[in-house]
C-alpha positions as a Python dict, from the first residue, in 0.01 Angstrom:
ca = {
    (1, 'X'): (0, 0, 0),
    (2, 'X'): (102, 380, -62),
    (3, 'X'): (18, 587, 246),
    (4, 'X'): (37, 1002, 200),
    (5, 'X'): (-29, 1261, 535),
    (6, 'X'): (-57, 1633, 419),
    (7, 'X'): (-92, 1864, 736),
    (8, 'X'): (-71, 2177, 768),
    (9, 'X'): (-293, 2486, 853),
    (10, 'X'): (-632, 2582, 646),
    (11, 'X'): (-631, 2200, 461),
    (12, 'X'): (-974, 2127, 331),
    (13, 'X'): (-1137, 1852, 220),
    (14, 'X'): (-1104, 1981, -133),
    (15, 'X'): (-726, 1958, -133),
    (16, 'X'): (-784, 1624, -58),
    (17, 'X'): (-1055, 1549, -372),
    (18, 'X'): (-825, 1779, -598),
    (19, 'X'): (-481, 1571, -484),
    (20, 'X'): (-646, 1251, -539),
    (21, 'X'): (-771, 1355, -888),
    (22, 'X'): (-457, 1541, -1010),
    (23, 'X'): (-276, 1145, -876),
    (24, 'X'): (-535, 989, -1114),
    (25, 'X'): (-451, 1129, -1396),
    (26, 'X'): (-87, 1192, -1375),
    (27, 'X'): (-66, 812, -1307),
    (28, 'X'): (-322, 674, -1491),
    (29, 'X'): (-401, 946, -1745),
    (30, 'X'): (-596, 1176, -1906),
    (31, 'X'): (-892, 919, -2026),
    (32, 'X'): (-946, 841, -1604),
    (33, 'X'): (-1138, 998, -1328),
    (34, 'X'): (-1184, 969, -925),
    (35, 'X'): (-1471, 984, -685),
    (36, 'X'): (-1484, 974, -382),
    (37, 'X'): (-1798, 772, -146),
    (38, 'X'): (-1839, 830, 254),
    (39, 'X'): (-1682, 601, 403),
    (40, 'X'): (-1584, 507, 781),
    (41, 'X'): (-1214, 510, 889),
    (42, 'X'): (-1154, 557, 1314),
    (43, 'X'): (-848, 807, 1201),
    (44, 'X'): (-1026, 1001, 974),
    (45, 'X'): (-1327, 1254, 958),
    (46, 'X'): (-1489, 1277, 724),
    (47, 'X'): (-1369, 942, 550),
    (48, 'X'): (-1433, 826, 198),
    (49, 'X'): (-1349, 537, -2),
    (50, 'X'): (-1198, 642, -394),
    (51, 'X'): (-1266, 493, -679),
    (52, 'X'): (-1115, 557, -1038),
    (53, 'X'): (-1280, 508, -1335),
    (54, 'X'): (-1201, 367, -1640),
    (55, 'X'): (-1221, 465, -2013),
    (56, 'X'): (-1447, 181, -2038),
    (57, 'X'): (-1717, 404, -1788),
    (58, 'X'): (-1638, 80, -1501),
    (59, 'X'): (-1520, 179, -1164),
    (60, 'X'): (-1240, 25, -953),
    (61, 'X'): (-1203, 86, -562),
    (62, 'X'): (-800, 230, -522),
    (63, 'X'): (-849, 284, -157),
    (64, 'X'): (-916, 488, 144),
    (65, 'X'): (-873, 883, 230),
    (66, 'X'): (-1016, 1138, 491),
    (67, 'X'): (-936, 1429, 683),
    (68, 'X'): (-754, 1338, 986),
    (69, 'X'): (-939, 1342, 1281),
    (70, 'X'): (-915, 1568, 1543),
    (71, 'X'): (-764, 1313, 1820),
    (72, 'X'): (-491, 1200, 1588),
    (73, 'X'): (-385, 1568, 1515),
    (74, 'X'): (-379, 1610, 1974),
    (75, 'X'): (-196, 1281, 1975),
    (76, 'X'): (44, 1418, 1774),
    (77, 'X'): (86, 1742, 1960),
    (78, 'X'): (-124, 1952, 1723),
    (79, 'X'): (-412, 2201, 1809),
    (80, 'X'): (-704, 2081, 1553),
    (81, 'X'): (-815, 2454, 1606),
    (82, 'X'): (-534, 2542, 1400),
    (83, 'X'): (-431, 2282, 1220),
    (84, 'X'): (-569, 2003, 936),
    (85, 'X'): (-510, 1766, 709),
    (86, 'X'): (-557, 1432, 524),
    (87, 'X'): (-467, 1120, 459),
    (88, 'X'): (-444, 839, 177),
    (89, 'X'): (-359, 513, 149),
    (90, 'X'): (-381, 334, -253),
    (91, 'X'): (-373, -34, -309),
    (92, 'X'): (-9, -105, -506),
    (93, 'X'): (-179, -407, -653),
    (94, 'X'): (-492, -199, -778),
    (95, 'X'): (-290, 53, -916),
    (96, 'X'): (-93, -187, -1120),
    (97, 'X'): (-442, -371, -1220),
    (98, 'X'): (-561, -57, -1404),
    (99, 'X'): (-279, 106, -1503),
    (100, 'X'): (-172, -195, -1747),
    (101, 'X'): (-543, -304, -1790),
    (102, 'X'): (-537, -607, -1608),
    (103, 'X'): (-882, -834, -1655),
    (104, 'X'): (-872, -1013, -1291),
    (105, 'X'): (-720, -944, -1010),
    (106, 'X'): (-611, -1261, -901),
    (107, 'X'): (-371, -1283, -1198),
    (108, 'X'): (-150, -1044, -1012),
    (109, 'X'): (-92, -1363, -760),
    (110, 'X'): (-127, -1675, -972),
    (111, 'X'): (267, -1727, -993),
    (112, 'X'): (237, -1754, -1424),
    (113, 'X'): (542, -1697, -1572),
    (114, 'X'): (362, -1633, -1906),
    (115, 'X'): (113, -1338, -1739),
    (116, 'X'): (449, -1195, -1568),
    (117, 'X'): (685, -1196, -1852),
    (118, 'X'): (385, -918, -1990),
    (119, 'X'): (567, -683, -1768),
}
């Protein structure tokens, strides 16, 4: 998994929809787009799930993101009065599934020489 932590003061939860679109399509390109659905995460509030869509108009879950929550900004020694911020964490495998248009999962972890030699 790939794990990102932006804080700092005035972070909204539109840096964190903007950052995970700008990631989709510098890594997956142009042709893709994100969403993002509520979600529940104990370390984050609000918390979403992403999803990135593909050229094809069919969505893929990439992972988790929210704004940190209060208690984890005080654990760390931070007023949440003044500061914010979000987090992310992307599924490496899912990543790889999209970007090189892979039809199933589980191919990723079947041990083929033939489907790895692709890459």
């Amino acid at each position: 998994q790939i794990e990102g932590l932006v804080v700092d003061r005035d972070i909204t939860l539109a840096d964190l929809a903007g950052t995970i679109e700008a990631f989709t399509h510098a890594f997956f390109g142009p042709g893709f787009s994100s969403r993002l659905r509520p979600s529940y995460f104990p370390f984050t509030e609000p918390s979403a799930e992403f999803d990135v869509q593909r050229p094809d108009g069919s969505w893929l879950e990439l992972g988790g993101c929210g704004m940190v929550h209060p208690n984890v900004l005080r654990a760390g020694g931070l007023d949440p009065a003044e500061w914010s911020g979000f987090a992310f964490g992307f599924g490496i495998d899912r990543m790889a599934v999209m970007r090189h248009q892979v039809d199933d999962l589980r191919d990723m972890y079947a041990d083929d020489i033939r489907f790895a030699a692709q890459f």
